[in-house]
PDB file of C-alpha atoms in Angstrom:
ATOM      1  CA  UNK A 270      70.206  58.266 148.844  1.00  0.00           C
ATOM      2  CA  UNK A 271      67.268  59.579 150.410  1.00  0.00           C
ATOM      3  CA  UNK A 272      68.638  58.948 154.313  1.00  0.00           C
ATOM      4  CA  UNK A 273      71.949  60.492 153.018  1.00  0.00           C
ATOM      5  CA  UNK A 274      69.823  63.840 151.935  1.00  0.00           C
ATOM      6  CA  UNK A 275      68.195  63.663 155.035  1.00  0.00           C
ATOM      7  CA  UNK A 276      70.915  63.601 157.186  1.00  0.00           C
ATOM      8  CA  UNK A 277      72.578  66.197 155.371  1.00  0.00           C
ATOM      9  CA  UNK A 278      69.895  68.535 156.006  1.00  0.00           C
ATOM     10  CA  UNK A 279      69.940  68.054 159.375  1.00  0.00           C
ATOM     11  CA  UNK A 280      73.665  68.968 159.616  1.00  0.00           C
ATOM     12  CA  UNK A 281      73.124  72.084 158.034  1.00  0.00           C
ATOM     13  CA  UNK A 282      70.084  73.129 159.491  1.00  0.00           C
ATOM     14  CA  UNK A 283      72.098  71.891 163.592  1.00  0.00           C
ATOM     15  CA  UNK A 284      75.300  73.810 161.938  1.00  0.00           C
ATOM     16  CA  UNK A 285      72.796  77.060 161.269  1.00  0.00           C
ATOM     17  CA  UNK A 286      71.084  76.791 164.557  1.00  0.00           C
ATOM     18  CA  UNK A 287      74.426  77.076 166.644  1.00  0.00           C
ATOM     19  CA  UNK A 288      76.279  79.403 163.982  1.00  0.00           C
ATOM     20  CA  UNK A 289      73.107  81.680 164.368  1.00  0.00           C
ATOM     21  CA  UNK A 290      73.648  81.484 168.516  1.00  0.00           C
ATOM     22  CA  UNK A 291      77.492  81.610 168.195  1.00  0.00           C
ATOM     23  CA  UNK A 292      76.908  84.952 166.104  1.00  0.00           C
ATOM     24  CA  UNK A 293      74.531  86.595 168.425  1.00  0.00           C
ATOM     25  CA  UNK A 294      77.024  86.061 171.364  1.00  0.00           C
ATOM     26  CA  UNK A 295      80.056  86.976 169.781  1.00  0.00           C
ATOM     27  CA  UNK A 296      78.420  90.331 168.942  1.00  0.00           C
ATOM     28  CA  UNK A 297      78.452  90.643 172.935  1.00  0.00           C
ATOM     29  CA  UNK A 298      81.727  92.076 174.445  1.00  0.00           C
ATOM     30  CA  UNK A 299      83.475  88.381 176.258  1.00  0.00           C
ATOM     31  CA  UNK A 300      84.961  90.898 178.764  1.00  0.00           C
ATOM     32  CA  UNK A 301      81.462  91.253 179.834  1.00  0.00           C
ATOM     33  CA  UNK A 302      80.568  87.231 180.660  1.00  0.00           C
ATOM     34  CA  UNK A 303      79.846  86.346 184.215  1.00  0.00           C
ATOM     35  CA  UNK A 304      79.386  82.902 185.778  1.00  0.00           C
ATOM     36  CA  UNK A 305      75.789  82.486 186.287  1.00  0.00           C
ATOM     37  CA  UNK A 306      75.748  81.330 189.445  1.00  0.00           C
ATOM     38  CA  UNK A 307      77.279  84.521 190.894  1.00  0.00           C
ATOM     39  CA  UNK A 308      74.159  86.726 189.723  1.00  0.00           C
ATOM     40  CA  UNK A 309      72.048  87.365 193.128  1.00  0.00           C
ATOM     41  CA  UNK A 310      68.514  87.748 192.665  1.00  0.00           C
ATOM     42  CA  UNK A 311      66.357  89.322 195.035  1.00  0.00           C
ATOM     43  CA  UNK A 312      62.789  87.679 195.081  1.00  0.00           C
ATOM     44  CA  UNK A 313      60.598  91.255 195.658  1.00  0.00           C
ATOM     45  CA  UNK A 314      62.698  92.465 192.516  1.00  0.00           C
ATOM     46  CA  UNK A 315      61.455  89.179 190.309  1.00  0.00           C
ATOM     47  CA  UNK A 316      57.771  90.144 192.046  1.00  0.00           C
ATOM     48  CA  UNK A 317      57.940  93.069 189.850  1.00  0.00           C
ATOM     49  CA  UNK A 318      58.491  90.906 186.593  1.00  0.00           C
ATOM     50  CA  UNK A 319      55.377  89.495 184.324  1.00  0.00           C
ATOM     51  CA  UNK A 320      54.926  86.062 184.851  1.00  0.00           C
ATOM     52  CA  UNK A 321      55.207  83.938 181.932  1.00  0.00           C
ATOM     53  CA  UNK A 322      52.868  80.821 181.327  1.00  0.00           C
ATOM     54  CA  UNK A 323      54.579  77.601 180.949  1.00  0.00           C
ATOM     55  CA  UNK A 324      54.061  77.635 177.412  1.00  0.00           C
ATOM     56  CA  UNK A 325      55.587  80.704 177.210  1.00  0.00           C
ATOM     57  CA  UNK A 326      58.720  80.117 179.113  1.00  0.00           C
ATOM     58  CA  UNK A 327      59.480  77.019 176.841  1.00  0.00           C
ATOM     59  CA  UNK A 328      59.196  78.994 173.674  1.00  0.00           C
ATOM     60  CA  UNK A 329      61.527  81.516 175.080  1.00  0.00           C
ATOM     61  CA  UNK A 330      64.188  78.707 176.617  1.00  0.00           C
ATOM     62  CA  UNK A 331      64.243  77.213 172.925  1.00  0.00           C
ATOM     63  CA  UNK A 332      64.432  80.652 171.444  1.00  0.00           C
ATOM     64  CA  UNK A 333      67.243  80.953 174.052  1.00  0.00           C
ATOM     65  CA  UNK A 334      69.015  77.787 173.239  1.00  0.00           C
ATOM     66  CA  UNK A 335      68.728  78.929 169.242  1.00  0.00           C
ATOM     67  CA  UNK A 336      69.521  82.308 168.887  1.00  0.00           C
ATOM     68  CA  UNK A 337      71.821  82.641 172.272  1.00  0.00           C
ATOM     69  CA  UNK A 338      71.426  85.480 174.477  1.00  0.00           C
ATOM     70  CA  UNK A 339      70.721  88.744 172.462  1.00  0.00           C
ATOM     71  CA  UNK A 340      70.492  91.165 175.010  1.00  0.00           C
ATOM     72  CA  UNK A 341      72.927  91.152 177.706  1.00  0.00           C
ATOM     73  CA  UNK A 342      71.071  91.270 181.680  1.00  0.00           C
ATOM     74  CA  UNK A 343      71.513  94.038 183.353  1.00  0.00           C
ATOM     75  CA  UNK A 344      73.286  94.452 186.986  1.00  0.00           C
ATOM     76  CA  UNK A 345      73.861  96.782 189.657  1.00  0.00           C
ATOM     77  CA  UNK A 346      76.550  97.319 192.108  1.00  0.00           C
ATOM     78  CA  UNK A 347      74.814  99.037 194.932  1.00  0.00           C
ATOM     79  CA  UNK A 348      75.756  98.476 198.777  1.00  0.00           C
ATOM     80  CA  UNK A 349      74.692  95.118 200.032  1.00  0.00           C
ATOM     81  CA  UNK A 350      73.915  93.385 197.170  1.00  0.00           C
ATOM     82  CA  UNK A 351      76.890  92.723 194.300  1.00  0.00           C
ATOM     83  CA  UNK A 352      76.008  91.514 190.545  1.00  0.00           C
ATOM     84  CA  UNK A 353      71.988  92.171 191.080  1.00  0.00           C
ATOM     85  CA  UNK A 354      69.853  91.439 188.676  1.00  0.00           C
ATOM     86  CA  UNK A 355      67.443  94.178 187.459  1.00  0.00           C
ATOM     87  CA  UNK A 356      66.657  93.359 184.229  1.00  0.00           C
ATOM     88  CA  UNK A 357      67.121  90.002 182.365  1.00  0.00           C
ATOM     89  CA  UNK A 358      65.162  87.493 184.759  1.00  0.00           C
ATOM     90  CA  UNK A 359      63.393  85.384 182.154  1.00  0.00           C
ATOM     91  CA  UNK A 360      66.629  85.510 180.165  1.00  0.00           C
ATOM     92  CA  UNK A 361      68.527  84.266 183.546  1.00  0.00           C
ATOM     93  CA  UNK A 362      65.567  81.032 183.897  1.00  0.00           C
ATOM     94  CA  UNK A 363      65.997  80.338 180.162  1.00  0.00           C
ATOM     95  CA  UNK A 364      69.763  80.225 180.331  1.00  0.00           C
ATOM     96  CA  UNK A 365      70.208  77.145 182.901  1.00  0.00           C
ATOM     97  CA  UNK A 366      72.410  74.968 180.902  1.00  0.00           C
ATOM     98  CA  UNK A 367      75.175  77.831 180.135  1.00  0.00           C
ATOM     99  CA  UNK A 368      78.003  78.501 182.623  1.00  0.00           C
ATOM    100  CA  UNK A 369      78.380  81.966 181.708  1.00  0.00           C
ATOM    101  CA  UNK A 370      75.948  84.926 180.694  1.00  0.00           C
ATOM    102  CA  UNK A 371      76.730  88.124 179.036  1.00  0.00           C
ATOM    103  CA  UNK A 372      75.986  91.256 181.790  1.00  0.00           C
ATOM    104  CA  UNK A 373      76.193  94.891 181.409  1.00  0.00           C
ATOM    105  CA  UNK A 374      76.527  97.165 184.569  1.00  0.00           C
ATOM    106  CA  UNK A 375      74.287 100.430 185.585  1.00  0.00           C
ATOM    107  CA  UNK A 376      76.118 102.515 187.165  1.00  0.00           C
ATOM    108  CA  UNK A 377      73.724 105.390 187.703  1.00  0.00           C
ATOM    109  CA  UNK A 378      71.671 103.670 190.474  1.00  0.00           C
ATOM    110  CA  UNK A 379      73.180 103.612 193.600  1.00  0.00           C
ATOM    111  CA  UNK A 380      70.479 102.435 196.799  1.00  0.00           C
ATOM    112  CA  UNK A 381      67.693  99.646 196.498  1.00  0.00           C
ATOM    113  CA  UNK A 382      65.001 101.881 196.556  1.00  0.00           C
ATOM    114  CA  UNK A 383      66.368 103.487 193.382  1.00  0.00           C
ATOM    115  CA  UNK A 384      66.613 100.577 191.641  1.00  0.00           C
ATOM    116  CA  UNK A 385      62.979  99.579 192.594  1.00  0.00           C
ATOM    117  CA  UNK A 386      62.107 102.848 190.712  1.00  0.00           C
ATOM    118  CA  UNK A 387      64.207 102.080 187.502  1.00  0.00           C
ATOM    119  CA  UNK A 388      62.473  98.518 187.501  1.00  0.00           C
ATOM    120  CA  UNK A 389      58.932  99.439 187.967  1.00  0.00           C
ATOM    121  CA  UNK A 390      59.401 102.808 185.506  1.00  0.00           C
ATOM    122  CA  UNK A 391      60.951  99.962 182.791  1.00  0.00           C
ATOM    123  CA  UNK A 392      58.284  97.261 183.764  1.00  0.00           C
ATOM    124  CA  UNK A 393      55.376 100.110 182.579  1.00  0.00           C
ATOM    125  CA  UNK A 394      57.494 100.843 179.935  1.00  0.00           C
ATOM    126  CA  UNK A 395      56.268  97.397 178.569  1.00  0.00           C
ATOM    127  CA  UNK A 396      53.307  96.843 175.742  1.00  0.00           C
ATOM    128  CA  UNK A 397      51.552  93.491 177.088  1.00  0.00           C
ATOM    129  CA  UNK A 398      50.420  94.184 180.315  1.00  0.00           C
ATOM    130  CA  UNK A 399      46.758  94.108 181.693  1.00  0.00           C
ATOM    131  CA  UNK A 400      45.482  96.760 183.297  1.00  0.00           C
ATOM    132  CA  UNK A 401      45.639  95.263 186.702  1.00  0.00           C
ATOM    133  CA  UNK A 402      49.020  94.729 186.192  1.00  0.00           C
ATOM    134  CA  UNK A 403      49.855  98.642 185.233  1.00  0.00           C
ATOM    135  CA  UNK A 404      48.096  99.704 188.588  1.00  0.00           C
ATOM    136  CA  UNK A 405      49.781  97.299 190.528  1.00  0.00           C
ATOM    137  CA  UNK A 406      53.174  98.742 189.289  1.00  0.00           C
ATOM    138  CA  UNK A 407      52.648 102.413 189.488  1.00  0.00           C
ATOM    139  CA  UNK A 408      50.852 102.352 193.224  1.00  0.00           C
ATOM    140  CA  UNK A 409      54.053 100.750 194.239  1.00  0.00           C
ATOM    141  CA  UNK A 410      56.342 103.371 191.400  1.00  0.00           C
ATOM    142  CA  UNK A 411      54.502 106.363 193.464  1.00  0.00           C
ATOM    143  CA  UNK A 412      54.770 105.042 197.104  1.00  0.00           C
ATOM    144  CA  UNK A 413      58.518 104.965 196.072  1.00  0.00           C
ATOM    145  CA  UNK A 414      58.837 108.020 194.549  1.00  0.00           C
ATOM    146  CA  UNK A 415      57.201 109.348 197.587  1.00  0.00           C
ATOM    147  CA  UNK A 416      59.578 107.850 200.149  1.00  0.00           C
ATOM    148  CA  UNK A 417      62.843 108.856 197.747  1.00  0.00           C
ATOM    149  CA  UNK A 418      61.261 112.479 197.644  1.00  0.00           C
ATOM    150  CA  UNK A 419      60.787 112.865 201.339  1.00  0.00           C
ATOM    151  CA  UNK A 420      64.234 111.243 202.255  1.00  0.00           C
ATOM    152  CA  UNK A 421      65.898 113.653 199.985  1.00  0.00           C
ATOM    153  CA  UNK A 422      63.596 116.617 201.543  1.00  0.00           C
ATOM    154  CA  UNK A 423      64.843 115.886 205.163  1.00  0.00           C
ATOM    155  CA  UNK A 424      68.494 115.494 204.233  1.00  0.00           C
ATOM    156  CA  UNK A 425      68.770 119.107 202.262  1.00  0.00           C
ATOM    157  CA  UNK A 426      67.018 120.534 205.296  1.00  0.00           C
ATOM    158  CA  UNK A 427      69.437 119.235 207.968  1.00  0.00           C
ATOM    159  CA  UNK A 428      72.643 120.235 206.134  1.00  0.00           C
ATOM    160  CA  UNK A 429      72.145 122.992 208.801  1.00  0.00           C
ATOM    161  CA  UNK A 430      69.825 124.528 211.386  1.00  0.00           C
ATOM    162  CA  UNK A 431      69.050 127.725 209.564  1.00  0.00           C
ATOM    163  CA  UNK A 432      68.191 125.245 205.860  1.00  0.00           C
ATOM    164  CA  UNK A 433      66.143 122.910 208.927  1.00  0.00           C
ATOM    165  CA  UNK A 434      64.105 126.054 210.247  1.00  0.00           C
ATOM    166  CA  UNK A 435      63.347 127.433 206.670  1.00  0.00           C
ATOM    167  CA  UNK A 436      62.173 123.821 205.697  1.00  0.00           C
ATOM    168  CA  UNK A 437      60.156 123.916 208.461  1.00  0.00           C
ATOM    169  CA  UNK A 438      58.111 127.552 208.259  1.00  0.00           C
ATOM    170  CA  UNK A 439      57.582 126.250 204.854  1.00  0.00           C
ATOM    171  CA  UNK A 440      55.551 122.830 205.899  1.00  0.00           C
ATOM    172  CA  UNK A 441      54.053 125.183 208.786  1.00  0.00           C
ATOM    173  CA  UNK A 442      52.636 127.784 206.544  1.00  0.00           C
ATOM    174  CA  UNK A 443      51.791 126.123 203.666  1.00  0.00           C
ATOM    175  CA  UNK A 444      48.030 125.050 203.492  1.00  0.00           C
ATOM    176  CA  UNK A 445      47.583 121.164 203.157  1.00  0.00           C
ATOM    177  CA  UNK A 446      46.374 120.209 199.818  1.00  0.00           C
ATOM    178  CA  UNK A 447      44.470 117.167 199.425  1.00  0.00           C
ATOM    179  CA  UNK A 448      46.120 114.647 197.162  1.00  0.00           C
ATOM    180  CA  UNK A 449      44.152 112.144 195.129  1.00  0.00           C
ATOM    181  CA  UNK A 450      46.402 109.105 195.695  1.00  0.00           C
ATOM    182  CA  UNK A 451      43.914 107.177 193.262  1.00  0.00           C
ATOM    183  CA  UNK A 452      43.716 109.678 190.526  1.00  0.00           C
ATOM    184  CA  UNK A 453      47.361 109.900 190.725  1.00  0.00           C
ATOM    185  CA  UNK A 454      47.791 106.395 190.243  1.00  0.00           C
ATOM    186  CA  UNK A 455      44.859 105.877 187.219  1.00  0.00           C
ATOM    187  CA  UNK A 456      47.094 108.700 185.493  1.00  0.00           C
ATOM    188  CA  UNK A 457      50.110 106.920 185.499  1.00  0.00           C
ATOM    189  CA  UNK A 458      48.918 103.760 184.989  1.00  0.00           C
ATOM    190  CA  UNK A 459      46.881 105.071 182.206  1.00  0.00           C
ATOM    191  CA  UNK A 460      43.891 103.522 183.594  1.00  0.00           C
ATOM    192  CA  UNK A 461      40.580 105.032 184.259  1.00  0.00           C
ATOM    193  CA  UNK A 462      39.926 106.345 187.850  1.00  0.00           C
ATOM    194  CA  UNK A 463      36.970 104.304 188.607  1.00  0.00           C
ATOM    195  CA  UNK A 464      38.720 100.831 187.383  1.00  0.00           C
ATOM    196  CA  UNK A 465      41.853 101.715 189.136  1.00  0.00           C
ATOM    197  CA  UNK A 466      39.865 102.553 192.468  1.00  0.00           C
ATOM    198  CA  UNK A 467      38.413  99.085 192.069  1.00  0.00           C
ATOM    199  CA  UNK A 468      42.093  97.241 191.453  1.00  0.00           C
ATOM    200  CA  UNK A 469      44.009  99.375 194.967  1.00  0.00           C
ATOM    201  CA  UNK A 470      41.420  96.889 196.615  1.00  0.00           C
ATOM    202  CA  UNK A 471      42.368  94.427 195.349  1.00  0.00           C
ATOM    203  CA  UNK A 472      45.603  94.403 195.684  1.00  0.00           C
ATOM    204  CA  UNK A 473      44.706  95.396 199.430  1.00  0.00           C
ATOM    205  CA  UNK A 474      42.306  92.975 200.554  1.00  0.00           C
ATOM    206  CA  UNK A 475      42.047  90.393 197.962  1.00  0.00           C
ATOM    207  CA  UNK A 476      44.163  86.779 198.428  1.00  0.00           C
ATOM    208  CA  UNK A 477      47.102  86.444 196.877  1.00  0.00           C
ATOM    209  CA  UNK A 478      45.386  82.907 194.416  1.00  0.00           C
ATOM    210  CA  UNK A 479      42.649  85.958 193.511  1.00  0.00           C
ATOM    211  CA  UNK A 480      45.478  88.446 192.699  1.00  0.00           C
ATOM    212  CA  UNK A 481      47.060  85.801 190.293  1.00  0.00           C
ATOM    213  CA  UNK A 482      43.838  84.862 188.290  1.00  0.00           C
ATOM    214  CA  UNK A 483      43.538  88.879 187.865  1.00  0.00           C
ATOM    215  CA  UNK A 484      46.981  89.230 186.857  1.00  0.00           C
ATOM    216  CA  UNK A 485      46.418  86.553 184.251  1.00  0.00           C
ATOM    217  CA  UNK A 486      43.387  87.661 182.805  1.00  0.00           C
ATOM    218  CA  UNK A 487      41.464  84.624 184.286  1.00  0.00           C
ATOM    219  CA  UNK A 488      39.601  87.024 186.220  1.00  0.00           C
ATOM    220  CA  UNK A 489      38.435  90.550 185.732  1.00  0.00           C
ATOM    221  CA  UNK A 490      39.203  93.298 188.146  1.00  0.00           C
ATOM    222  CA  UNK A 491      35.075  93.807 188.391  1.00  0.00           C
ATOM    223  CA  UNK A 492      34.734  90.585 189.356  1.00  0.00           C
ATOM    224  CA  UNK A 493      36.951  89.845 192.245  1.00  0.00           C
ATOM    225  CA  UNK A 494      36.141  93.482 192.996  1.00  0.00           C
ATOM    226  CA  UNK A 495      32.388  92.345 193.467  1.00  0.00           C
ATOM    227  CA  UNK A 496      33.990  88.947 195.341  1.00  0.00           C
ATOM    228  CA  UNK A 497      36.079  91.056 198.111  1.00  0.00           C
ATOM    229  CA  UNK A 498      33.122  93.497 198.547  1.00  0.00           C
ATOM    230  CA  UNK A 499      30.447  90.799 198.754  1.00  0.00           C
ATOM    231  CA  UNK A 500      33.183  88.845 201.206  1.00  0.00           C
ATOM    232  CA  UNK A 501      33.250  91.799 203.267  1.00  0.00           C
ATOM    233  CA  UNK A 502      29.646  92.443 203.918  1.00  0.00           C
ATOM    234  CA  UNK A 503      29.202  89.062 205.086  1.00  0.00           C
ATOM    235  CA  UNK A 504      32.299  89.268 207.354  1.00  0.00           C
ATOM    236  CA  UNK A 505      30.627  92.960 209.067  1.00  0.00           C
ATOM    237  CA  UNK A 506      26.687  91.229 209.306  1.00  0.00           C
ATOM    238  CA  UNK A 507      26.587  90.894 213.551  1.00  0.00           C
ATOM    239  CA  UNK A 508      27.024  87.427 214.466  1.00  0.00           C
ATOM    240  CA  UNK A 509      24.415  84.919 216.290  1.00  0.00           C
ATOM    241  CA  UNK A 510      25.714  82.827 218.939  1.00  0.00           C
ATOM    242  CA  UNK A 511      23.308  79.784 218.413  1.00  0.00           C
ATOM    243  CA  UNK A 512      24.253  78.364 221.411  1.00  0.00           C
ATOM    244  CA  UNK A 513      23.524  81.295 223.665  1.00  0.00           C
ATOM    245  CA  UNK A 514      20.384  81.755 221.687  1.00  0.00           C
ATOM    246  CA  UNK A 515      19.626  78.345 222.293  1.00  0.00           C
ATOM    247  CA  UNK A 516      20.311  78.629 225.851  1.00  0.00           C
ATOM    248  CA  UNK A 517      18.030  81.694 226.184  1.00  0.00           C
ATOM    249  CA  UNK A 518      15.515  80.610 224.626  1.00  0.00           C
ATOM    250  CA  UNK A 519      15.226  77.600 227.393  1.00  0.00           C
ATOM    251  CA  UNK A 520      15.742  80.330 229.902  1.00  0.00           C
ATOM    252  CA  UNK A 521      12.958  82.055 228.479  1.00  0.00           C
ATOM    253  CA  UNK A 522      10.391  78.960 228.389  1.00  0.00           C
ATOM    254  CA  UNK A 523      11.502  77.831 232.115  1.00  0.00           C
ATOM    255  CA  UNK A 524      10.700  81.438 233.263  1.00  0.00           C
ATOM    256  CA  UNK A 525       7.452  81.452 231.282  1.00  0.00           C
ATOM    257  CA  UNK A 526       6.195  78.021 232.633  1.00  0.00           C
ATOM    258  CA  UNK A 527       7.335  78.913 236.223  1.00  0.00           C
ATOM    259  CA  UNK A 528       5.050  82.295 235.429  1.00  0.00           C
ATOM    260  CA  UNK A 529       2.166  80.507 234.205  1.00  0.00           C
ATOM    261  CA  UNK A 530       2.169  78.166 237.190  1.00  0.00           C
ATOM    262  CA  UNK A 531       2.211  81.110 239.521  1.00  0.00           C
ATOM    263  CA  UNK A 532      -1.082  82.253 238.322  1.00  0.00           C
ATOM    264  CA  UNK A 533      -2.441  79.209 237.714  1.00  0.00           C
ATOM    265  CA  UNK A 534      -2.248  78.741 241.396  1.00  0.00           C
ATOM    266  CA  UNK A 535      -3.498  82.453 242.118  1.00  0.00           C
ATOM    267  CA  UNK A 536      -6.207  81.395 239.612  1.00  0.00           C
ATOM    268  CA  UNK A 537      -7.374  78.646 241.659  1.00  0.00           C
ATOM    269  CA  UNK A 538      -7.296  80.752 245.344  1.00  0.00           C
ATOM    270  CA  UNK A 539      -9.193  83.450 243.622  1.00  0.00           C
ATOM    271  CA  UNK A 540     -12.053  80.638 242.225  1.00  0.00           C
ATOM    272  CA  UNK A 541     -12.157  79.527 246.178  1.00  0.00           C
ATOM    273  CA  UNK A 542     -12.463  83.172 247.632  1.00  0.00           C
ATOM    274  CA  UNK A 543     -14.989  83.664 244.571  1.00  0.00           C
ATOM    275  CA  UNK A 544     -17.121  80.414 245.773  1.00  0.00           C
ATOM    276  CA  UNK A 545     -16.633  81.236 249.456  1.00  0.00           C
ATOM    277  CA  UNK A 546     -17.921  84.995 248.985  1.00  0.00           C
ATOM    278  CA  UNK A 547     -21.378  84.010 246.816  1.00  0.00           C
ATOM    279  CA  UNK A 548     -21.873  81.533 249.625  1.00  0.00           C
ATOM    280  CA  UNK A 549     -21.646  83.595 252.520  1.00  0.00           C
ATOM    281  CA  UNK A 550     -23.755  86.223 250.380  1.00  0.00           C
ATOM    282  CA  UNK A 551     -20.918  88.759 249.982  1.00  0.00           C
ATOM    283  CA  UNK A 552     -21.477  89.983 246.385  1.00  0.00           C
ATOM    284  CA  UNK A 553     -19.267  92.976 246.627  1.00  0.00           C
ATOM    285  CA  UNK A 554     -16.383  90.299 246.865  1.00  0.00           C
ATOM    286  CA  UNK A 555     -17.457  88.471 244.602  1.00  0.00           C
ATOM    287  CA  UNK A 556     -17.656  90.485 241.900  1.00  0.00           C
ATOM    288  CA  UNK A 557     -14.183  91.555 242.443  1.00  0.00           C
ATOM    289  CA  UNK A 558     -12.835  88.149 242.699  1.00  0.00           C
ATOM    290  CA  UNK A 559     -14.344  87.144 239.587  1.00  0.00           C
ATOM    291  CA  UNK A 560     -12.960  90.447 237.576  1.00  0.00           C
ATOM    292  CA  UNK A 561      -9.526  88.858 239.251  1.00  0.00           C
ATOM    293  CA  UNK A 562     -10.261  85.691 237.571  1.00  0.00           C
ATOM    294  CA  UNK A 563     -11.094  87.145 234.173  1.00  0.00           C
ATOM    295  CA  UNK A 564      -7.989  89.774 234.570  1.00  0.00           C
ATOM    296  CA  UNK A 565      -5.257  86.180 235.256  1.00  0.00           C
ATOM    297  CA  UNK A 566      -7.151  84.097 232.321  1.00  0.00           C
ATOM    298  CA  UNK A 567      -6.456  86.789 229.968  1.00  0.00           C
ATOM    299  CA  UNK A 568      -2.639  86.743 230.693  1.00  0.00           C
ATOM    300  CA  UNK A 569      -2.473  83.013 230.644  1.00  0.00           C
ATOM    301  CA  UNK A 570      -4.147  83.322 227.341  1.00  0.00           C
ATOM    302  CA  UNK A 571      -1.741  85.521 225.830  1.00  0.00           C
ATOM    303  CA  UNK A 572       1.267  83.823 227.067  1.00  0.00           C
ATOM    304  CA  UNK A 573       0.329  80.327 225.026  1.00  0.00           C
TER     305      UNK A 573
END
């Protein structure tokens, strides 16, 4: 009797687990199911996507396989590149064993750099990312913006010559102004200037195994901060050449002995001259040869 209760249960509870998926689903439009396999994915989109852990990926692929797929992924039309994903990745990993996925189209975006805006803009829009992770996101959201805003600029000003020349007195006579690329980039990151000055290098000189243990939290951005820096220092310190140094220094002691031979030898001529002189009773000469004597023992001393 017990078994029979048992086994009952786990009907029900199987029979609420796919009711509770069916009813998700059916809540989506079927006109708007897709094969899977004919979503493309572009890997420098998914770049722009948290990572999840693997512990996290199988709670969501069970969540997945329970509830169905609440929220349909979202896809663009835009030249080039038919049924791409923009939103929806992890949904797209979790959903492996089903043929078809609910989509929804946006229709507003209309070029890839566009749509690299609307996915880094929704990406910040997102509660549980680090800090590293928010700077990372809007250096590459303004480095877009800036690219869409100039493109746009040059094509007003070449609808014609007299739009191109007024375009162009404008840059001429305008006085530069100094942007603060960083400050720009703390503010939208909501990060604090000094922190996010400390993350852009990073994410510009840093390995891509250091980038990942930042991203994760493993690391701090003061720490592999401190790692790059010290890195660097060690990579601008001049260089020895031990083997020319070795080789030098052999020069060196060859052309020293060779040295100290020479006036060893003048050494030894002067001592004869200096003999020869106090013989012959020529103290003039002598005394000079022997201030000759003590002049070469000196430098022989102070080359030892």
């Amino acid at each position: 009797m017990a078994n029979l209760n048992i086994n009952t249960n786990r009907k029900k509870k199987n029979r609420t687990v796919f009711d509770r998926a069916a009813q998700n689903e059916a809540s989506i439009d079927r006109n708007n199911y897709i094969e899977r396999n004919g979503i493309v994915i572009l890997p420098e989109l998914e770049s722009y996507i948290r990572k999840q852990d693997v512990e996290e990926a199988e709670l969501f692929r069970e969540s997945i396989e329970t509830e169905g797929i609440r929220e349909p992924l979202l896809l663009v039309n835009i030249p080039g590149h038919d049924n791409l994903l923009i939103d929806g990745h992890h949904r797209y990993k979790a959903s492996e064993n089903s043929p078809t996925v609910p989509v929804k189209y946006i229709t507003s975006l209309n070029t890839l750099d566009e749509v690299k805006v609307w996915m880094l803009k929704n990406q910040l829009g997102r509660r549980n990312l680090k800090d590293f992770e928010r700077i990372e996101l809007s250096e590459k959201l303004l480095s877009f913006n800036a690219k869409l805003g100039i493109e746009k600029r040059v094509q007003n000003a070449s609808k014609n010559e007299s739009a191109n020349l007024h375009f162009r007195s404008e840059e001429e006579s305008a006085s530069p102004k100094k942007i603060d690329h960083t400050q720009n980039i703390a503010d939208t990151a909501n990060t604090s200037r000094r922190n996010t000055s400390k993350a852009l290098k990073i994410i510009r000189e840093a390995p891509e195994e250091l980038k990942d243990l930042v991203r994760s939290g493993e690391r701090s951005i003061h720490s592999a901060y401190q790692e790059i820096t010290k890195k660097a220092k060690v990579e601008k310190a001049p260089k020895v050449n031990l083997k020319e140094t070795s080789l030098q220094e052999k020069l060196n002691d060859s052309s020293n002995e060779i040295t100290a031979k020479g006036k060893i030898n003048t050494l030894d001529n002067t001592y004869l001259s200096f003999k020869n002189s106090l013989s012959k009773g020529n103290k003039e000469l002598a005394k000079t040869e022997l201030d000759n004597m003590i002049h070469l023992i000196n430098e022989l001393k102070a080359n030892l």
